[in-house]
Amino acid sequence: MKALAELFEGVETETPYGGRAVSWEPLGSAWLKLGARRRREKSEAGGARAIESVTAETRSDVRLIPRRMLRFGGADWRIVSGEVVGGRAILTLERMR
């Protein structure tokens, strides 16, 4: 399956009350060839959370680095890792549910 994804970078700022706020700045877009989605449970204080992960392939692009976010299919996916193989970027993406 192919998807057109928007690429964003999180920009942190300090709030007037000493907290941190994150706004997402658009950086462009990329066509992704998506692999199969996998789901696992992660135990946290206050309950368990589901984490979905997927592998995506696209053209190599220096903007596709960990901690940035790709938005496609109505969901936000964080880039966890990536490597370049023969001009193609292989990305591991995750989202919390």
PDB file of N, CA and C in Angstrom:
ATOM      1  N   MET A   1       0.833  -1.175   0.000  1.00  0.00           N
ATOM      2  CA  MET A   1       0.000   0.000   0.000  1.00  0.00           C
ATOM      3  C   MET A   1       0.886   1.250   0.000  1.00  0.00           C
ATOM      4  N   LYS A   2       0.521   2.258  -0.793  1.00  0.00           N
ATOM      5  CA  LYS A   2       1.259   3.518  -0.829  1.00  0.00           C
ATOM      6  C   LYS A   2       0.423   4.610  -0.184  1.00  0.00           C
ATOM      7  N   ALA A   3       1.123   5.541   0.459  1.00  0.00           N
ATOM      8  CA  ALA A   3       0.448   6.665   1.122  1.00  0.00           C
ATOM      9  C   ALA A   3       1.283   7.918   0.966  1.00  0.00           C
ATOM     10  N   LEU A   4       0.612   9.035   0.755  1.00  0.00           N
ATOM     11  CA  LEU A   4       1.283  10.326   0.733  1.00  0.00           C
ATOM     12  C   LEU A   4       1.261  10.865   2.160  1.00  0.00           C
ATOM     13  N   ALA A   5       2.434  11.110   2.729  1.00  0.00           N
ATOM     14  CA  ALA A   5       2.550  11.542   4.123  1.00  0.00           C
ATOM     15  C   ALA A   5       3.104  12.958   4.197  1.00  0.00           C
ATOM     16  N   GLU A   6       2.607  13.719   5.163  1.00  0.00           N
ATOM     17  CA  GLU A   6       3.148  15.042   5.462  1.00  0.00           C
ATOM     18  C   GLU A   6       4.216  14.871   6.537  1.00  0.00           C
ATOM     19  N   LEU A   7       5.324  15.587   6.401  1.00  0.00           N
ATOM     20  CA  LEU A   7       6.436  15.508   7.350  1.00  0.00           C
ATOM     21  C   LEU A   7       6.443  16.753   8.231  1.00  0.00           C
ATOM     22  N   PHE A   8       6.581  16.543   9.565  1.00  0.00           N
ATOM     23  CA  PHE A   8       6.586  17.640  10.521  1.00  0.00           C
ATOM     24  C   PHE A   8       7.760  17.506  11.487  1.00  0.00           C
ATOM     25  N   GLU A   9       8.210  18.666  12.000  1.00  0.00           N
ATOM     26  CA  GLU A   9       9.227  18.688  13.040  1.00  0.00           C
ATOM     27  C   GLU A   9       8.642  19.384  14.265  1.00  0.00           C
ATOM     28  N   GLY A  10       8.842  18.780  15.439  1.00  0.00           N
ATOM     29  CA  GLY A  10       8.349  19.363  16.680  1.00  0.00           C
ATOM     30  C   GLY A  10       9.267  20.485  17.140  1.00  0.00           C
ATOM     31  N   VAL A  11       8.673  21.633  17.470  1.00  0.00           N
ATOM     32  CA  VAL A  11       9.418  22.782  17.960  1.00  0.00           C
ATOM     33  C   VAL A  11       8.932  23.060  19.380  1.00  0.00           C
ATOM     34  N   GLU A  12       9.842  22.922  20.357  1.00  0.00           N
ATOM     35  CA  GLU A  12       9.480  23.132  21.760  1.00  0.00           C
ATOM     36  C   GLU A  12       9.685  24.592  22.149  1.00  0.00           C
ATOM     37  N   THR A  13       8.729  25.109  22.929  1.00  0.00           N
ATOM     38  CA  THR A  13       8.843  26.452  23.489  1.00  0.00           C
ATOM     39  C   THR A  13       8.438  26.396  24.951  1.00  0.00           C
ATOM     40  N   GLU A  14       8.903  27.357  25.702  1.00  0.00           N
ATOM     41  CA  GLU A  14       8.547  27.417  27.115  1.00  0.00           C
ATOM     42  C   GLU A  14       7.282  28.255  27.264  1.00  0.00           C
ATOM     43  N   THR A  15       6.342  27.766  28.079  1.00  0.00           N
ATOM     44  CA  THR A  15       5.104  28.501  28.333  1.00  0.00           C
ATOM     45  C   THR A  15       5.360  29.575  29.394  1.00  0.00           C
ATOM     46  N   PRO A  16       4.463  30.541  29.519  1.00  0.00           N
ATOM     47  CA  PRO A  16       4.632  31.580  30.549  1.00  0.00           C
ATOM     48  C   PRO A  16       4.658  31.018  31.972  1.00  0.00           C
ATOM     49  N   TYR A  17       4.156  29.802  32.134  1.00  0.00           N
ATOM     50  CA  TYR A  17       4.094  29.184  33.464  1.00  0.00           C
ATOM     51  C   TYR A  17       5.237  28.218  33.728  1.00  0.00           C
ATOM     52  N   GLY A  18       6.233  28.198  32.851  1.00  0.00           N
ATOM     53  CA  GLY A  18       7.403  27.355  33.048  1.00  0.00           C
ATOM     54  C   GLY A  18       7.292  25.958  32.457  1.00  0.00           C
ATOM     55  N   GLY A  19       6.202  25.660  31.797  1.00  0.00           N
ATOM     56  CA  GLY A  19       6.024  24.349  31.157  1.00  0.00           C
ATOM     57  C   GLY A  19       6.599  24.338  29.750  1.00  0.00           C
ATOM     58  N   ARG A  20       6.407  23.234  29.050  1.00  0.00           N
ATOM     59  CA  ARG A  20       6.893  23.097  27.681  1.00  0.00           C
ATOM     60  C   ARG A  20       5.710  22.837  26.760  1.00  0.00           C
ATOM     61  N   ALA A  21       5.695  23.487  25.611  1.00  0.00           N
ATOM     62  CA  ALA A  21       4.671  23.277  24.590  1.00  0.00           C
ATOM     63  C   ALA A  21       5.369  22.875  23.300  1.00  0.00           C
ATOM     64  N   VAL A  22       4.737  21.977  22.539  1.00  0.00           N
ATOM     65  CA  VAL A  22       5.296  21.538  21.264  1.00  0.00           C
ATOM     66  C   VAL A  22       4.335  21.935  20.148  1.00  0.00           C
ATOM     67  N   SER A  23       4.863  22.626  19.145  1.00  0.00           N
ATOM     68  CA  SER A  23       4.088  22.910  17.941  1.00  0.00           C
ATOM     69  C   SER A  23       4.772  22.172  16.787  1.00  0.00           C
ATOM     70  N   TRP A  24       3.984  21.792  15.808  1.00  0.00           N
ATOM     71  CA  TRP A  24       4.517  20.984  14.708  1.00  0.00           C
ATOM     72  C   TRP A  24       4.615  21.835  13.446  1.00  0.00           C
ATOM     73  N   GLU A  25       5.848  21.996  12.958  1.00  0.00           N
ATOM     74  CA  GLU A  25       6.132  22.798  11.771  1.00  0.00           C
ATOM     75  C   GLU A  25       6.220  21.884  10.548  1.00  0.00           C
ATOM     76  N   PRO A  26       5.488  22.192   9.472  1.00  0.00           N
ATOM     77  CA  PRO A  26       5.545  21.354   8.268  1.00  0.00           C
ATOM     78  C   PRO A  26       6.887  21.489   7.548  1.00  0.00           C
ATOM     79  N   LEU A  27       7.395  20.343   7.061  1.00  0.00           N
ATOM     80  CA  LEU A  27       8.676  20.321   6.341  1.00  0.00           C
ATOM     81  C   LEU A  27       8.542  19.847   4.897  1.00  0.00           C
ATOM     82  N   GLY A  28       7.392  19.288   4.538  1.00  0.00           N
ATOM     83  CA  GLY A  28       7.216  18.770   3.185  1.00  0.00           C
ATOM     84  C   GLY A  28       6.379  17.506   3.203  1.00  0.00           C
ATOM     85  N   SER A  29       6.549  16.691   2.165  1.00  0.00           N
ATOM     86  CA  SER A  29       5.791  15.452   2.070  1.00  0.00           C
ATOM     87  C   SER A  29       6.643  14.359   1.441  1.00  0.00           C
ATOM     88  N   ALA A  30       6.164  13.129   1.563  1.00  0.00           N
ATOM     89  CA  ALA A  30       6.885  11.982   1.002  1.00  0.00           C
ATOM     90  C   ALA A  30       5.894  10.881   0.672  1.00  0.00           C
ATOM     91  N   TRP A  31       6.137  10.175  -0.415  1.00  0.00           N
ATOM     92  CA  TRP A  31       5.355   8.984  -0.736  1.00  0.00           C
ATOM     93  C   TRP A  31       5.975   7.807  -0.001  1.00  0.00           C
ATOM     94  N   LEU A  32       5.154   7.045   0.706  1.00  0.00           N
ATOM     95  CA  LEU A  32       5.621   5.897   1.474  1.00  0.00           C
ATOM     96  C   LEU A  32       5.032   4.603   0.937  1.00  0.00           C
ATOM     97  N   LYS A  33       5.854   3.576   0.859  1.00  0.00           N
ATOM     98  CA  LYS A  33       5.387   2.213   0.589  1.00  0.00           C
ATOM     99  C   LYS A  33       5.362   1.523   1.949  1.00  0.00           C
ATOM    100  N   LEU A  34       4.171   1.200   2.432  1.00  0.00           N
ATOM    101  CA  LEU A  34       4.010   0.694   3.791  1.00  0.00           C
ATOM    102  C   LEU A  34       4.036  -0.826   3.856  1.00  0.00           C
ATOM    103  N   GLY A  35       4.662  -1.336   4.915  1.00  0.00           N
ATOM    104  CA  GLY A  35       4.655  -2.763   5.197  1.00  0.00           C
ATOM    105  C   GLY A  35       3.474  -3.104   6.103  1.00  0.00           C
ATOM    106  N   ALA A  36       3.505  -4.284   6.662  1.00  0.00           N
ATOM    107  CA  ALA A  36       2.440  -4.727   7.559  1.00  0.00           C
ATOM    108  C   ALA A  36       2.550  -4.024   8.908  1.00  0.00           C
ATOM    109  N   ARG A  37       1.399  -3.690   9.487  1.00  0.00           N
ATOM    110  CA  ARG A  37       1.378  -3.072  10.820  1.00  0.00           C
ATOM    111  C   ARG A  37       1.475  -4.150  11.883  1.00  0.00           C
ATOM    112  N   ARG A  38       2.190  -3.807  12.949  1.00  0.00           N
ATOM    113  CA  ARG A  38       2.316  -4.703  14.101  1.00  0.00           C
ATOM    114  C   ARG A  38       1.834  -3.943  15.324  1.00  0.00           C
ATOM    115  N   ARG A  39       1.309  -4.655  16.296  1.00  0.00           N
ATOM    116  CA  ARG A  39       0.786  -4.019  17.499  1.00  0.00           C
ATOM    117  C   ARG A  39       1.296  -4.757  18.720  1.00  0.00           C
ATOM    118  N   ARG A  40       1.664  -3.978  19.767  1.00  0.00           N
ATOM    119  CA  ARG A  40       2.101  -4.581  21.022  1.00  0.00           C
ATOM    120  C   ARG A  40       1.579  -3.732  22.168  1.00  0.00           C
ATOM    121  N   GLU A  41       1.552  -4.308  23.342  1.00  0.00           N
ATOM    122  CA  GLU A  41       1.100  -3.596  24.535  1.00  0.00           C
ATOM    123  C   GLU A  41       2.310  -3.159  25.344  1.00  0.00           C
ATOM    124  N   LYS A  42       2.229  -1.964  25.936  1.00  0.00           N
ATOM    125  CA  LYS A  42       3.296  -1.451  26.785  1.00  0.00           C
ATOM    126  C   LYS A  42       2.674  -1.068  28.122  1.00  0.00           C
ATOM    127  N   SER A  43       3.191  -1.650  29.195  1.00  0.00           N
ATOM    128  CA  SER A  43       2.674  -1.344  30.526  1.00  0.00           C
ATOM    129  C   SER A  43       3.275  -0.042  31.031  1.00  0.00           C
ATOM    130  N   GLU A  44       2.408   0.827  31.529  1.00  0.00           N
ATOM    131  CA  GLU A  44       2.835   2.103  32.098  1.00  0.00           C
ATOM    132  C   GLU A  44       2.076   2.321  33.386  1.00  0.00           C
ATOM    133  N   ALA A  45       2.535   3.261  34.164  1.00  0.00           N
ATOM    134  CA  ALA A  45       1.799   3.629  35.375  1.00  0.00           C
ATOM    135  C   ALA A  45       0.415   4.107  34.950  1.00  0.00           C
ATOM    136  N   GLY A  46      -0.612   3.552  35.529  1.00  0.00           N
ATOM    137  CA  GLY A  46      -1.967   3.955  35.172  1.00  0.00           C
ATOM    138  C   GLY A  46      -2.591   3.090  34.092  1.00  0.00           C
ATOM    139  N   GLY A  47      -1.917   2.046  33.628  1.00  0.00           N
ATOM    140  CA  GLY A  47      -2.518   1.151  32.646  1.00  0.00           C
ATOM    141  C   GLY A  47      -1.591   0.810  31.497  1.00  0.00           C
ATOM    142  N   ALA A  48      -2.129   0.028  30.583  1.00  0.00           N
ATOM    143  CA  ALA A  48      -1.359  -0.402  29.414  1.00  0.00           C
ATOM    144  C   ALA A  48      -1.745   0.446  28.210  1.00  0.00           C
ATOM    145  N   ARG A  49      -0.797   0.652  27.310  1.00  0.00           N
ATOM    146  CA  ARG A  49      -1.034   1.373  26.064  1.00  0.00           C
ATOM    147  C   ARG A  49      -0.678   0.481  24.897  1.00  0.00           C
ATOM    148  N   ALA A  50      -1.408   0.635  23.833  1.00  0.00           N
ATOM    149  CA  ALA A  50      -1.110  -0.098  22.611  1.00  0.00           C
ATOM    150  C   ALA A  50      -0.171   0.740  21.748  1.00  0.00           C
ATOM    151  N   ILE A  51       0.857   0.098  21.208  1.00  0.00           N
ATOM    152  CA  ILE A  51       1.790   0.761  20.298  1.00  0.00           C
ATOM    153  C   ILE A  51       1.726   0.031  18.969  1.00  0.00           C
ATOM    154  N   GLU A  52       1.446   0.776  17.909  1.00  0.00           N
ATOM    155  CA  GLU A  52       1.458   0.222  16.564  1.00  0.00           C
ATOM    156  C   GLU A  52       2.772   0.602  15.900  1.00  0.00           C
ATOM    157  N   SER A  53       3.325  -0.297  15.124  1.00  0.00           N
ATOM    158  CA  SER A  53       4.546   0.021  14.379  1.00  0.00           C
ATOM    159  C   SER A  53       4.387  -0.475  12.945  1.00  0.00           C
ATOM    160  N   VAL A  54       5.097   0.177  12.045  1.00  0.00           N
ATOM    161  CA  VAL A  54       5.058  -0.183  10.636  1.00  0.00           C
ATOM    162  C   VAL A  54       6.405   0.190  10.020  1.00  0.00           C
ATOM    163  N   THR A  55       6.824  -0.566   9.034  1.00  0.00           N
ATOM    164  CA  THR A  55       8.029  -0.246   8.268  1.00  0.00           C
ATOM    165  C   THR A  55       7.579   0.437   6.983  1.00  0.00           C
ATOM    166  N   ALA A  56       8.261   1.523   6.610  1.00  0.00           N
ATOM    167  CA  ALA A  56       7.924   2.266   5.405  1.00  0.00           C
ATOM    168  C   ALA A  56       9.172   2.459   4.561  1.00  0.00           C
ATOM    169  N   GLU A  57       9.004   2.428   3.250  1.00  0.00           N
ATOM    170  CA  GLU A  57      10.106   2.636   2.316  1.00  0.00           C
ATOM    171  C   GLU A  57       9.781   3.851   1.458  1.00  0.00           C
ATOM    172  N   THR A  58      10.793   4.695   1.227  1.00  0.00           N
ATOM    173  CA  THR A  58      10.627   5.884   0.401  1.00  0.00           C
ATOM    174  C   THR A  58      11.981   6.266  -0.191  1.00  0.00           C
ATOM    175  N   ARG A  59      12.007   7.301  -0.991  1.00  0.00           N
ATOM    176  CA  ARG A  59      13.287   7.812  -1.504  1.00  0.00           C
ATOM    177  C   ARG A  59      14.103   8.369  -0.354  1.00  0.00           C
ATOM    178  N   SER A  60      15.397   8.270  -0.475  1.00  0.00           N
ATOM    179  CA  SER A  60      16.288   8.830   0.542  1.00  0.00           C
ATOM    180  C   SER A  60      16.076  10.339   0.610  1.00  0.00           C
ATOM    181  N   ASP A  61      15.960  10.853   1.834  1.00  0.00           N
ATOM    182  CA  ASP A  61      15.726  12.281   2.052  1.00  0.00           C
ATOM    183  C   ASP A  61      16.337  12.642   3.405  1.00  0.00           C
ATOM    184  N   VAL A  62      17.209  13.630   3.439  1.00  0.00           N
ATOM    185  CA  VAL A  62      17.902  14.000   4.675  1.00  0.00           C
ATOM    186  C   VAL A  62      16.943  14.514   5.749  1.00  0.00           C
ATOM    187  N   ARG A  63      15.729  14.904   5.380  1.00  0.00           N
ATOM    188  CA  ARG A  63      14.750  15.397   6.354  1.00  0.00           C
ATOM    189  C   ARG A  63      14.099  14.275   7.161  1.00  0.00           C
ATOM    190  N   LEU A  64      14.207  13.041   6.696  1.00  0.00           N
ATOM    191  CA  LEU A  64      13.555  11.899   7.356  1.00  0.00           C
ATOM    192  C   LEU A  64      14.455  11.348   8.452  1.00  0.00           C
ATOM    193  N   ILE A  65      14.383  11.961   9.624  1.00  0.00           N
ATOM    194  CA  ILE A  65      15.234  11.568  10.741  1.00  0.00           C
ATOM    195  C   ILE A  65      14.372  11.238  11.960  1.00  0.00           C
ATOM    196  N   PRO A  66      14.919  10.439  12.885  1.00  0.00           N
ATOM    197  CA  PRO A  66      14.167  10.096  14.101  1.00  0.00           C
ATOM    198  C   PRO A  66      13.679  11.335  14.847  1.00  0.00           C
ATOM    199  N   ARG A  67      12.536  11.174  15.512  1.00  0.00           N
ATOM    200  CA  ARG A  67      11.840  12.182  16.318  1.00  0.00           C
ATOM    201  C   ARG A  67      10.964  13.100  15.492  1.00  0.00           C
ATOM    202  N   ARG A  68      11.089  13.065  14.167  1.00  0.00           N
ATOM    203  CA  ARG A  68      10.149  13.825  13.347  1.00  0.00           C
ATOM    204  C   ARG A  68       8.888  12.987  13.171  1.00  0.00           C
ATOM    205  N   MET A  69       7.826  13.609  12.662  1.00  0.00           N
ATOM    206  CA  MET A  69       6.544  12.945  12.586  1.00  0.00           C
ATOM    207  C   MET A  69       6.016  12.952  11.158  1.00  0.00           C
ATOM    208  N   LEU A  70       5.435  11.824  10.768  1.00  0.00           N
ATOM    209  CA  LEU A  70       4.770  11.702   9.476  1.00  0.00           C
ATOM    210  C   LEU A  70       3.275  11.532   9.734  1.00  0.00           C
ATOM    211  N   ARG A  71       2.461  12.276   9.004  1.00  0.00           N
ATOM    212  CA  ARG A  71       1.008  12.185   9.156  1.00  0.00           C
ATOM    213  C   ARG A  71       0.419  11.620   7.872  1.00  0.00           C
ATOM    214  N   PHE A  72      -0.266  10.483   7.994  1.00  0.00           N
ATOM    215  CA  PHE A  72      -0.956   9.881   6.858  1.00  0.00           C
ATOM    216  C   PHE A  72      -2.080   8.999   7.384  1.00  0.00           C
ATOM    217  N   GLY A  73      -3.084   8.787   6.552  1.00  0.00           N
ATOM    218  CA  GLY A  73      -4.197   7.927   6.941  1.00  0.00           C
ATOM    219  C   GLY A  73      -4.928   8.408   8.185  1.00  0.00           C
ATOM    220  N   GLY A  74      -4.888   9.707   8.470  1.00  0.00           N
ATOM    221  CA  GLY A  74      -5.574  10.249   9.625  1.00  0.00           C
ATOM    222  C   GLY A  74      -4.873  10.036  10.950  1.00  0.00           C
ATOM    223  N   ALA A  75      -3.595   9.628  10.924  1.00  0.00           N
ATOM    224  CA  ALA A  75      -2.853   9.366  12.161  1.00  0.00           C
ATOM    225  C   ALA A  75      -1.454   9.976  12.087  1.00  0.00           C
ATOM    226  N   ASP A  76      -0.891  10.221  13.265  1.00  0.00           N
ATOM    227  CA  ASP A  76       0.470  10.755  13.386  1.00  0.00           C
ATOM    228  C   ASP A  76       1.415   9.625  13.771  1.00  0.00           C
ATOM    229  N   TRP A  77       2.482   9.439  12.986  1.00  0.00           N
ATOM    230  CA  TRP A  77       3.471   8.377  13.199  1.00  0.00           C
ATOM    231  C   TRP A  77       4.831   9.005  13.448  1.00  0.00           C
ATOM    232  N   ARG A  78       5.470   8.619  14.541  1.00  0.00           N
ATOM    233  CA  ARG A  78       6.802   9.122  14.886  1.00  0.00           C
ATOM    234  C   ARG A  78       7.860   8.263  14.187  1.00  0.00           C
ATOM    235  N   ILE A  79       8.878   8.897  13.603  1.00  0.00           N
ATOM    236  CA  ILE A  79       9.996   8.160  13.010  1.00  0.00           C
ATOM    237  C   ILE A  79      10.883   7.703  14.160  1.00  0.00           C
ATOM    238  N   VAL A  80      11.021   6.389  14.322  1.00  0.00           N
ATOM    239  CA  VAL A  80      11.817   5.819  15.401  1.00  0.00           C
ATOM    240  C   VAL A  80      13.248   5.580  14.931  1.00  0.00           C
ATOM    241  N   SER A  81      13.392   5.061  13.720  1.00  0.00           N
ATOM    242  CA  SER A  81      14.726   4.802  13.174  1.00  0.00           C
ATOM    243  C   SER A  81      14.640   4.765  11.655  1.00  0.00           C
ATOM    244  N   GLY A  82      15.803   4.839  11.023  1.00  0.00           N
ATOM    245  CA  GLY A  82      15.851   4.786   9.573  1.00  0.00           C
ATOM    246  C   GLY A  82      17.252   4.481   9.085  1.00  0.00           C
ATOM    247  N   GLU A  83      17.310   3.888   7.922  1.00  0.00           N
ATOM    248  CA  GLU A  83      18.597   3.614   7.280  1.00  0.00           C
ATOM    249  C   GLU A  83      18.426   3.776   5.782  1.00  0.00           C
ATOM    250  N   VAL A  84      19.521   4.091   5.095  1.00  0.00           N
ATOM    251  CA  VAL A  84      19.498   4.268   3.647  1.00  0.00           C
ATOM    252  C   VAL A  84      20.163   3.057   3.009  1.00  0.00           C
ATOM    253  N   VAL A  85      19.433   2.445   2.073  1.00  0.00           N
ATOM    254  CA  VAL A  85      19.943   1.278   1.356  1.00  0.00           C
ATOM    255  C   VAL A  85      19.713   1.525  -0.131  1.00  0.00           C
ATOM    256  N   GLY A  86      20.803   1.712  -0.875  1.00  0.00           N
ATOM    257  CA  GLY A  86      20.699   1.891  -2.327  1.00  0.00           C
ATOM    258  C   GLY A  86      19.816   3.051  -2.745  1.00  0.00           C
ATOM    259  N   GLY A  87      19.898   4.175  -2.061  1.00  0.00           N
ATOM    260  CA  GLY A  87      19.108   5.340  -2.428  1.00  0.00           C
ATOM    261  C   GLY A  87      17.689   5.334  -1.891  1.00  0.00           C
ATOM    262  N   ARG A  88      17.330   4.284  -1.146  1.00  0.00           N
ATOM    263  CA  ARG A  88      15.999   4.177  -0.545  1.00  0.00           C
ATOM    264  C   ARG A  88      16.124   4.285   0.968  1.00  0.00           C
ATOM    265  N   ALA A  89      15.196   4.989   1.592  1.00  0.00           N
ATOM    266  CA  ALA A  89      15.151   5.095   3.052  1.00  0.00           C
ATOM    267  C   ALA A  89      14.175   4.049   3.575  1.00  0.00           C
ATOM    268  N   ILE A  90      14.627   3.253   4.532  1.00  0.00           N
ATOM    269  CA  ILE A  90      13.783   2.273   5.209  1.00  0.00           C
ATOM    270  C   ILE A  90      13.546   2.814   6.616  1.00  0.00           C
ATOM    271  N   LEU A  91      12.295   3.169   6.925  1.00  0.00           N
ATOM    272  CA  LEU A  91      11.953   3.809   8.186  1.00  0.00           C
ATOM    273  C   LEU A  91      11.134   2.880   9.069  1.00  0.00           C
ATOM    274  N   THR A  92      11.342   2.960  10.357  1.00  0.00           N
ATOM    275  CA  THR A  92      10.484   2.303  11.331  1.00  0.00           C
ATOM    276  C   THR A  92       9.658   3.400  11.981  1.00  0.00           C
ATOM    277  N   LEU A  93       8.328   3.271  11.904  1.00  0.00           N
ATOM    278  CA  LEU A  93       7.409   4.271  12.419  1.00  0.00           C
ATOM    279  C   LEU A  93       6.586   3.668  13.565  1.00  0.00           C
ATOM    280  N   GLU A  94       6.227   4.513  14.544  1.00  0.00           N
ATOM    281  CA  GLU A  94       5.392   4.064  15.663  1.00  0.00           C
ATOM    282  C   GLU A  94       4.339   5.115  15.975  1.00  0.00           C
ATOM    283  N   ARG A  95       3.214   4.623  16.497  1.00  0.00           N
ATOM    284  CA  ARG A  95       2.204   5.533  17.032  1.00  0.00           C
ATOM    285  C   ARG A  95       1.571   4.886  18.253  1.00  0.00           C
ATOM    286  N   MET A  96       1.234   5.727  19.235  1.00  0.00           N
ATOM    287  CA  MET A  96       0.589   5.267  20.465  1.00  0.00           C
ATOM    288  C   MET A  96      -0.911   5.348  20.267  1.00  0.00           C
ATOM    289  N   ARG A  97      -1.605   4.395  20.840  1.00  0.00           N
ATOM    290  CA  ARG A  97      -3.070   4.419  20.753  1.00  0.00           C
ATOM    291  C   ARG A  97      -3.660   4.456  22.114  1.00  0.00           C
TER     292      ARG A  97
END
